[in-house]
Short mmCIF file of C-alpha atoms in Angstrom, two decimals:
data_model
loop_
_atom_site.label_atom_id
_atom_site.label_comp_id
_atom_site.label_asym_id
_atom_site.label_seq_id
_atom_site.Cartn_x
_atom_site.Cartn_y
_atom_site.Cartn_z
CA UNK A 1 174.58 201.95 60.41
CA UNK A 2 171.05 202.16 61.86
CA UNK A 3 169.55 200.71 58.68
CA UNK A 4 171.87 197.69 58.88
CA UNK A 5 171.01 197.06 62.55
CA UNK A 6 167.28 197.28 61.74
CA UNK A 7 167.74 194.85 58.86
CA UNK A 8 169.60 192.41 61.11
CA UNK A 9 166.91 192.71 63.80
CA UNK A 10 164.14 192.00 61.29
CA UNK A 11 166.01 189.00 59.92
CA UNK A 12 166.67 187.69 63.44
CA UNK A 13 162.96 187.98 64.32
CA UNK A 14 162.05 186.28 61.04
CA UNK A 15 164.50 183.45 61.80
CA UNK A 16 163.07 183.03 65.31
CA UNK A 17 159.51 182.96 63.91
CA UNK A 18 160.48 180.38 61.32
CA UNK A 19 162.13 178.26 64.01
CA UNK A 20 158.94 178.42 66.07
CA UNK A 21 156.82 177.41 63.07
CA UNK A 22 159.28 174.65 62.26
CA UNK A 23 158.84 173.12 65.69
CA UNK A 24 155.04 173.40 65.37
CA UNK A 25 155.11 171.71 61.97
CA UNK A 26 157.30 168.91 63.25
CA UNK A 27 154.96 168.37 66.20
CA UNK A 28 152.01 168.10 63.78
CA UNK A 29 153.89 165.81 61.41
CA UNK A 30 153.65 168.34 58.57
CA UNK A 31 156.13 168.82 55.72
CA UNK A 32 158.89 171.15 57.11
CA UNK A 33 161.32 171.32 54.15
CA UNK A 34 160.21 174.83 53.16
CA UNK A 35 160.71 176.16 56.67
CA UNK A 36 164.20 174.64 56.85
CA UNK A 37 165.18 176.44 53.66
CA UNK A 38 163.65 179.70 54.91
CA UNK A 39 165.62 179.44 58.18
CA UNK A 40 168.88 178.74 56.30
CA UNK A 41 168.22 181.56 53.81
CA UNK A 42 167.41 183.97 56.65
CA UNK A 43 170.62 182.99 58.46
CA UNK A 44 172.66 183.63 55.29
CA UNK A 45 171.06 187.03 54.80
CA UNK A 46 171.75 187.83 58.46
CA UNK A 47 175.38 186.78 57.92
CA UNK A 48 175.59 189.04 54.85
CA UNK A 49 174.12 191.96 56.83
CA UNK A 50 176.66 191.32 59.57
CA UNK A 51 179.55 191.37 57.09
CA UNK A 52 178.16 194.54 55.56
CA UNK A 53 177.99 196.09 59.01
CA UNK A 54 181.67 195.39 59.67
CA UNK A 55 184.39 197.68 58.25
CA UNK A 56 186.50 195.09 56.45
CA UNK A 57 189.21 197.58 55.53
CA UNK A 58 189.84 198.33 59.21
CA UNK A 59 189.57 194.64 60.04
CA UNK A 60 192.00 193.30 57.40
CA UNK A 61 194.13 196.44 56.80
CA UNK A 62 196.00 196.32 53.56
CA UNK A 63 195.10 192.67 52.87
CA UNK A 64 192.91 193.32 49.89
CA UNK A 65 192.63 189.59 49.15
CA UNK A 66 190.75 188.78 52.36
CA UNK A 67 188.61 191.84 51.92
CA UNK A 68 187.72 190.66 48.39
CA UNK A 69 186.94 187.13 49.65
CA UNK A 70 184.62 188.39 52.37
CA UNK A 71 182.96 190.81 49.99
CA UNK A 72 182.40 187.96 47.55
CA UNK A 73 181.09 185.74 50.38
CA UNK A 74 178.71 188.51 51.42
CA UNK A 75 177.42 188.89 47.89
CA UNK A 76 177.32 185.28 46.68
CA UNK A 77 176.81 183.19 49.80
CA UNK A 78 175.06 185.69 52.01
CA UNK A 79 172.81 187.65 49.70
CA UNK A 80 172.38 185.75 46.43
CA UNK A 81 172.32 182.21 47.88
CA UNK A 82 170.37 183.37 50.95
CA UNK A 83 167.71 185.07 48.77
CA UNK A 84 167.54 181.96 46.56
CA UNK A 85 167.03 179.64 49.53
CA UNK A 86 164.55 182.04 51.10
CA UNK A 87 162.54 182.26 47.88
CA UNK A 88 162.59 178.49 47.28
CA UNK A 89 161.68 177.85 50.91
CA UNK A 90 158.71 180.22 50.62
CA UNK A 91 157.65 178.47 47.40
CA UNK A 92 157.56 175.18 49.30
CA UNK A 93 156.22 176.49 52.58
CA UNK A 94 153.25 178.56 51.38
CA UNK A 95 151.47 175.69 49.51
CA UNK A 96 152.27 173.33 52.37
CA UNK A 97 150.86 175.82 54.84
CA UNK A 98 147.68 176.23 52.80
CA UNK A 99 147.31 172.46 52.53
CA UNK A 100 147.95 172.13 56.26
CA UNK A 101 145.29 174.73 56.94
CA UNK A 102 142.81 172.76 54.82
CA UNK A 103 143.72 169.57 56.68
CA UNK A 104 143.21 171.34 59.99
CA UNK A 105 139.77 172.54 58.87
CA UNK A 106 138.89 169.06 57.63
CA UNK A 107 140.01 167.58 60.93
CA UNK A 108 137.93 170.10 62.82
CA UNK A 109 134.92 169.29 60.65
CA UNK A 110 135.49 165.56 61.05
CA UNK A 111 135.85 165.99 64.81
CA UNK A 112 132.65 168.04 64.87
CA UNK A 113 130.80 165.32 62.95
CA UNK A 114 132.28 162.69 65.26
CA UNK A 115 131.10 164.66 68.29
CA UNK A 116 127.62 164.94 66.75
CA UNK A 117 127.52 161.19 66.12
CA UNK A 118 128.71 160.52 69.65
CA UNK A 119 126.01 162.84 71.00
CA UNK A 120 123.42 161.06 68.85
CA UNK A 121 124.56 157.63 70.01
CA UNK A 122 124.57 158.81 73.60
CA UNK A 123 121.03 160.14 73.19
CA UNK A 124 119.87 156.87 71.63
CA UNK A 125 121.58 154.88 74.36
CA UNK A 126 119.93 156.91 77.11
CA UNK A 127 116.45 157.19 75.59
CA UNK A 128 115.93 153.93 73.68
CA UNK A 129 112.96 152.07 75.24
CA UNK A 130 114.76 148.74 74.79
CA UNK A 131 117.34 147.71 77.37
CA UNK A 132 121.01 147.92 76.35
CA UNK A 133 123.78 146.08 78.21
CA UNK A 134 127.50 146.17 77.38
CA UNK A 135 129.64 143.37 78.77
CA UNK A 136 133.27 142.34 78.58
CA UNK A 137 134.29 139.13 76.78
CA UNK A 138 134.58 137.66 80.29
CA UNK A 139 130.87 138.42 80.80
CA UNK A 140 131.12 141.30 83.25
CA UNK A 141 128.60 144.14 82.89
CA UNK A 142 130.35 147.48 82.29
CA UNK A 143 127.50 149.72 81.08
CA UNK A 144 123.69 149.72 80.95
CA UNK A 145 121.07 152.23 79.84
CA UNK A 146 118.13 153.46 81.96
CA UNK A 147 115.66 151.14 80.18
CA UNK A 148 117.75 148.12 81.16
CA UNK A 149 117.78 149.24 84.80
CA UNK A 150 114.01 149.71 84.73
CA UNK A 151 113.43 146.34 83.07
CA UNK A 152 115.31 144.40 85.77
CA UNK A 153 114.52 146.79 88.63
CA UNK A 154 118.20 147.24 89.56
CA UNK A 155 120.18 150.48 89.86
CA UNK A 156 123.04 151.09 87.46
CA UNK A 157 125.53 150.79 90.32
CA UNK A 158 124.13 147.38 91.27
CA UNK A 159 124.22 146.10 87.70
CA UNK A 160 127.84 147.16 87.18
CA UNK A 161 128.84 144.70 89.91
CA UNK A 162 126.96 141.79 88.34
CA UNK A 163 127.35 139.35 85.47
CA UNK A 164 124.62 138.56 82.92
CA UNK A 165 124.31 135.05 84.38
CA UNK A 166 122.75 136.59 87.50
CA UNK A 167 119.91 137.97 85.38
CA UNK A 168 119.23 134.91 83.24
CA UNK A 169 117.19 131.96 84.50
CA UNK A 170 119.43 128.90 84.94
CA UNK A 171 117.43 126.97 82.33
CA UNK A 172 118.57 129.56 79.75
CA UNK A 173 122.28 129.71 80.64
CA UNK A 174 123.10 127.65 77.50
CA UNK A 175 121.49 130.42 75.46
CA UNK A 176 123.61 133.01 77.27
CA UNK A 177 126.71 130.97 76.45
CA UNK A 178 125.65 130.84 72.80
CA UNK A 179 125.25 134.63 72.79
CA UNK A 180 128.79 135.17 74.14
CA UNK A 181 130.35 132.69 71.73
CA UNK A 182 128.47 134.00 68.69
CA UNK A 183 129.21 137.66 69.42
CA UNK A 184 132.89 136.99 70.17
CA UNK A 185 133.24 135.35 66.75
CA UNK A 186 131.86 138.52 65.18
CA UNK A 187 128.47 137.01 64.41
CA UNK A 188 124.98 138.38 65.00
CA UNK A 189 123.10 136.69 67.84
CA UNK A 190 119.31 136.49 67.91
CA UNK A 191 117.55 134.57 70.62
CA UNK A 192 115.02 134.52 73.42
CA UNK A 193 115.54 133.90 77.12
CA UNK A 194 113.62 133.88 80.36
CA UNK A 195 115.19 136.33 82.80
CA UNK A 196 114.76 137.11 86.48
CA UNK A 197 114.00 140.56 87.88
CA UNK A 198 115.28 141.80 91.22
CA UNK A 199 111.91 140.96 92.82
CA UNK A 200 112.10 137.39 91.50
CA UNK A 201 109.49 137.80 88.77
CA UNK A 202 110.21 136.04 85.49
CA UNK A 203 110.15 137.96 82.23
CA UNK A 204 110.35 136.80 78.64
CA UNK A 205 112.87 138.74 76.52
CA UNK A 206 114.13 138.78 72.95
CA UNK A 207 117.87 139.45 72.65
CA UNK A 208 120.02 140.74 69.78
CA UNK A 209 123.77 140.86 70.34
CA UNK A 210 127.00 141.72 68.50
CA UNK A 211 130.64 142.52 69.20
CA UNK A 212 131.66 146.20 69.39
CA UNK A 213 134.66 148.34 70.31
CA UNK A 214 133.99 150.13 73.58
CA UNK A 215 136.51 152.27 75.43
CA UNK A 216 139.26 151.07 73.11
CA UNK A 217 138.76 147.32 73.50
CA UNK A 218 136.39 144.57 72.24
CA UNK A 219 133.12 144.25 74.14
CA UNK A 220 129.74 142.60 73.59
CA UNK A 221 126.49 144.52 73.41
CA UNK A 222 123.03 143.04 73.99
CA UNK A 223 119.77 144.79 73.11
CA UNK A 224 116.98 143.34 75.24
CA UNK A 225 113.26 143.73 74.52
CA UNK A 226 110.61 142.72 77.05
CA UNK A 227 108.07 140.49 75.24
CA UNK A 228 106.33 139.04 78.29
CA UNK A 229 102.93 140.48 77.36
CA UNK A 230 103.40 139.40 73.75
CA UNK A 231 104.16 135.84 74.86
CA UNK A 232 101.08 135.81 77.09
CA UNK A 233 98.95 137.12 74.23
CA UNK A 234 100.43 134.54 71.85
CA UNK A 235 99.73 131.74 74.31
CA UNK A 236 96.18 132.99 74.83
CA UNK A 237 95.67 133.20 71.07
CA UNK A 238 97.11 129.73 70.59
CA UNK A 239 94.79 128.34 73.27
CA UNK A 240 91.82 130.12 71.70
CA UNK A 241 92.70 128.78 68.27
CA UNK A 242 93.01 125.26 69.65
CA UNK A 243 89.59 125.55 71.31
CA UNK A 244 88.12 126.94 68.10
CA UNK A 245 89.73 124.17 66.05
CA UNK A 246 88.48 121.49 68.43
CA UNK A 247 85.01 123.00 68.40
CA UNK A 248 84.81 123.42 64.64
CA UNK A 249 86.56 120.21 63.66
CA UNK A 250 84.52 118.23 66.14
CA UNK A 251 81.21 119.76 65.08
CA UNK A 252 78.62 117.55 63.36
CA UNK A 253 77.50 120.62 61.41
CA UNK A 254 79.21 121.60 58.20
CA UNK A 255 81.16 124.86 58.39
CA UNK A 256 82.88 126.75 55.60
CA UNK A 257 84.38 130.21 55.05
CA UNK A 258 84.50 131.74 51.57
CA UNK A 259 85.25 135.04 49.86
CA UNK A 260 83.69 135.64 46.44
CA UNK A 261 82.77 131.94 46.46
CA UNK A 262 86.43 130.97 46.83
CA UNK A 263 86.63 128.51 49.75
CA UNK A 264 89.10 129.60 52.46
CA UNK A 265 88.24 127.05 55.13
CA UNK A 266 86.09 123.88 55.24
CA UNK A 267 85.66 121.52 58.18
CA UNK A 268 85.51 117.75 58.05
CA UNK A 269 81.76 117.61 58.63
CA UNK A 270 81.02 119.70 55.52
CA UNK A 271 83.35 117.53 53.43
CA UNK A 272 81.64 114.34 54.65
CA UNK A 273 78.23 115.93 54.09
CA UNK A 274 78.96 116.27 50.36
CA UNK A 275 80.86 113.02 49.98
CA UNK A 276 84.40 114.38 49.66
CA UNK A 277 87.44 112.65 51.11
CA UNK A 278 88.83 115.72 52.85
CA UNK A 279 88.40 119.52 53.19
CA UNK A 280 91.60 119.97 51.14
CA UNK A 281 89.93 118.23 48.18
CA UNK A 282 87.04 120.72 48.28
CA UNK A 283 89.32 123.76 48.71
CA UNK A 284 91.34 122.57 45.70
CA UNK A 285 88.21 123.10 43.55
CA UNK A 286 88.86 126.84 43.89
CA UNK A 287 85.16 127.73 43.96
CA UNK A 288 81.88 126.85 45.67
CA UNK A 289 80.14 126.69 42.28
CA UNK A 290 80.66 122.91 41.78
CA UNK A 291 79.05 122.34 45.20
CA UNK A 292 75.82 124.21 44.40
CA UNK A 293 73.05 123.16 42.02
CA UNK A 294 73.25 125.38 38.89
CA UNK A 295 69.67 126.66 39.28
CA UNK A 296 70.62 128.01 42.75
CA UNK A 297 73.60 130.08 41.56
CA UNK A 298 71.77 133.29 40.71
CA UNK A 299 69.77 133.39 43.95
CA UNK A 300 72.71 132.62 46.22
CA UNK A 301 75.02 135.08 44.42
CA UNK A 302 72.39 137.75 44.94
CA UNK A 303 72.33 136.95 48.66
CA UNK A 304 76.13 137.04 48.75
CA UNK A 305 76.49 140.38 46.94
CA UNK A 306 73.80 142.07 49.04
CA UNK A 307 75.36 140.78 52.26
CA UNK A 308 78.83 142.02 51.29
CA UNK A 309 77.39 145.45 50.46
CA UNK A 310 75.82 145.58 53.91
CA UNK A 311 72.30 145.28 52.53
CA UNK A 312 69.51 143.04 53.78
CA UNK A 313 69.83 139.34 52.91
CA UNK A 314 68.37 136.20 54.53
CA UNK A 315 70.53 134.98 57.41
CA UNK A 316 68.90 131.55 57.18
CA UNK A 317 68.00 129.90 53.89
CA UNK A 318 67.86 126.54 52.22
CA UNK A 319 69.44 125.53 48.93
CA UNK A 320 70.17 122.45 46.89
CA UNK A 321 73.79 121.33 46.99
CA UNK A 322 75.60 118.75 44.88
CA UNK A 323 77.60 115.87 46.31
CA UNK A 324 80.85 114.65 44.78
CA UNK A 325 78.82 111.89 43.12
CA UNK A 326 76.42 114.44 41.63
CA UNK A 327 73.35 113.75 43.75
CA UNK A 328 71.31 116.62 45.21
CA UNK A 329 71.09 117.24 48.95
CA UNK A 330 69.13 119.96 50.70
CA UNK A 331 71.12 122.15 53.07
CA UNK A 332 69.95 124.68 55.62
CA UNK A 333 72.47 127.55 55.84
CA UNK A 334 73.05 129.98 58.71
CA UNK A 335 75.19 132.76 57.20
CA UNK A 336 77.10 135.77 58.56
CA UNK A 337 79.95 138.11 57.51
CA UNK A 338 83.23 137.78 59.43
CA UNK A 339 86.83 139.05 59.24
CA UNK A 340 89.13 136.34 57.91
CA UNK A 341 92.83 136.74 57.19
CA UNK A 342 92.66 140.49 56.83
CA UNK A 343 89.43 140.85 54.88
CA UNK A 344 85.65 140.30 55.00
CA UNK A 345 84.40 136.82 54.23
CA UNK A 346 81.22 134.77 54.56
CA UNK A 347 81.01 132.03 57.15
CA UNK A 348 78.20 129.51 56.84
CA UNK A 349 77.01 126.70 59.09
CA UNK A 350 75.21 124.01 57.08
CA UNK A 351 72.79 121.32 58.19
CA UNK A 352 71.66 118.50 55.92
CA UNK A 353 67.82 118.68 55.86
CA UNK A 354 67.35 116.31 52.92
CA UNK A 355 65.53 113.66 55.01
CA UNK A 356 63.50 116.27 56.83
CA UNK A 357 62.45 117.78 53.52
CA UNK A 358 61.48 114.33 52.20
CA UNK A 359 59.51 113.57 55.37
CA UNK A 360 57.74 116.92 55.17
CA UNK A 361 56.85 116.32 51.56
CA UNK A 362 55.49 112.86 52.38
CA UNK A 363 53.46 114.29 55.27
CA UNK A 364 51.99 116.99 53.05
CA UNK A 365 51.10 114.39 50.41
CA UNK A 366 49.51 112.15 53.08
CA UNK A 367 47.52 115.08 54.45
CA UNK A 368 46.33 115.97 50.98
CA UNK A 369 45.22 112.39 50.37
CA UNK A 370 43.38 112.34 53.69
CA UNK A 371 41.57 115.59 52.95
CA UNK A 372 40.56 114.34 49.50
CA UNK A 373 39.20 111.13 51.05
CA UNK A 374 37.38 113.02 53.83
CA UNK A 375 35.71 115.44 51.44
CA UNK A 376 34.49 112.68 49.13
CA UNK A 377 33.28 110.25 51.82
CA UNK A 378 29.64 110.04 52.99
CA UNK A 379 30.76 110.07 56.60
CA UNK A 380 31.90 113.25 58.31
CA UNK A 381 35.29 113.81 59.86
CA UNK A 382 36.76 116.34 62.18
CA UNK A 383 39.94 116.93 64.15
CA UNK A 384 40.50 118.92 67.36
CA UNK A 385 43.52 120.23 69.18
CA UNK A 386 44.42 120.06 72.90
CA UNK A 387 42.04 122.96 73.56
CA UNK A 388 39.19 121.01 71.96
CA UNK A 389 38.91 123.43 69.09
CA UNK A 390 38.49 122.16 65.54
CA UNK A 391 41.66 121.93 63.58
CA UNK A 392 39.91 120.23 60.67
CA UNK A 393 36.30 119.41 59.73
CA UNK A 394 34.97 117.96 56.50
CA UNK A 395 32.21 119.35 54.34
CA UNK A 396 29.75 116.85 55.79
CA UNK A 397 30.05 118.61 59.18
CA UNK A 398 28.06 121.60 57.89
CA UNK A 399 25.47 119.35 56.44
CA UNK A 400 25.03 117.20 59.55
CA UNK A 401 25.65 119.73 62.33
CA UNK A 402 24.66 122.89 60.50
CA UNK A 403 27.95 124.71 61.03
CA UNK A 404 30.32 126.13 58.49
CA UNK A 405 33.17 123.92 57.33
#
C-alpha cells in the first residue's frame, strides 16, 4: 500500500514538473511535443497505479468481467502505453532540451557580443574628436556627442531643442537640404558648410552624413569636422603660390628647377632666353642636356653631383647654353638646392651675359692693342686714377723720368 502511494506521489510530482517545463517551453517558442507525450505517459502510469491501488474484487464483487477489463486497462493502457509514451516523449524531449540549451548559450553569447559592440560604439560616440549629431528626418536634433557641443559652444540640453538650420549659415542652407535629401534616400553625403557658433563666430566644417536606425526608427547622422584652420592655411598657401607665380612668371631672369637634369619647372623668361615658344616645349625635352653645350656637360654634372651630395660647388658660375636654333649664348647661373614636390632639386636663376662677355672681350682686345702701341711708340704714355696714382705707364717712362715701368 505504502509503495503504491509513493509511486503515485512521484508520478504526480513528475507530471507537475513536466507541466511547468511545458509552459516554459511554450513561452520560449521551443518544441514541446516531447513534453506533451511525457505528461500523457505520466498520467497513464498514475492512472495504472491508482487502479492497482484499488481492490477491484471488493469494488466489482463477483463481476469478473469488469475486473478483467480494468486489469487489462491497467496493464495495456496504463502501464504499457504509458511507458511507451513516456519513453518516446523522453526521446524527443532530451535532444530538444539539449538543442534549446545550446540556443540559449548562443543567445547569451550573441547578447554579450552585442553589449560589447554597443559599449564600443558608445565609447566612440563619446570620445571621438569629431562632432556627431543625430537628427530626425524632420531635422530635429535628438542626440549629440561632447565634441559637437564643444565645437558649437552649446550645451547638450540647448542643442536638443534646436534644429540643424540654426547652426548653419543661411548661405549654406541649400547644402543642409541636400544633406537631408541624400541621407533620407539612403545615400552617402559629403559636403562642406560654413556654420555659426553660439558666440557668432563662423567656422568652416566638412560634413559626412548617412541614414541610420536609432531608437527603433530611421534617423540621420552627421559627422562634422572643424577645418577652419585648414581652410585658412589653404588660402594662405594659395595666396603665397599666386605671389610666387606672379614674381617668377613676371621675372626678366630665367628660372628653372631640375632634378638629375630632368626639368621640373621653367619660367617664360628662360624659354624666351633660349628661343623656345613655351616652357612646356622645353620640359617636353625631358632633359637639360640639349640646352647645354656638349663641352660643358662634364663640368656642370660635376657641380650638380657635388651639390646634391652636400659638398662644395660654385654657387655662381657661367656656362655656354644652346638656343633652339643651335646658337651659343653665355649664361650666368645662381644655383641652390631646394625641396620640390617631395624631394631635393636644383633651382637656378639665369642671366644672359652674352653681350657683356662680347663687350668685355672687345675691351680686353682694345686694351691689348693700346698697350702694344704704347710700348712700341717713341712717345711715353701713362694713366692715373682718381687718387693720381699711376694705373699704367709705358716703358718710355723709365727712360725719360728714370722710374721703373
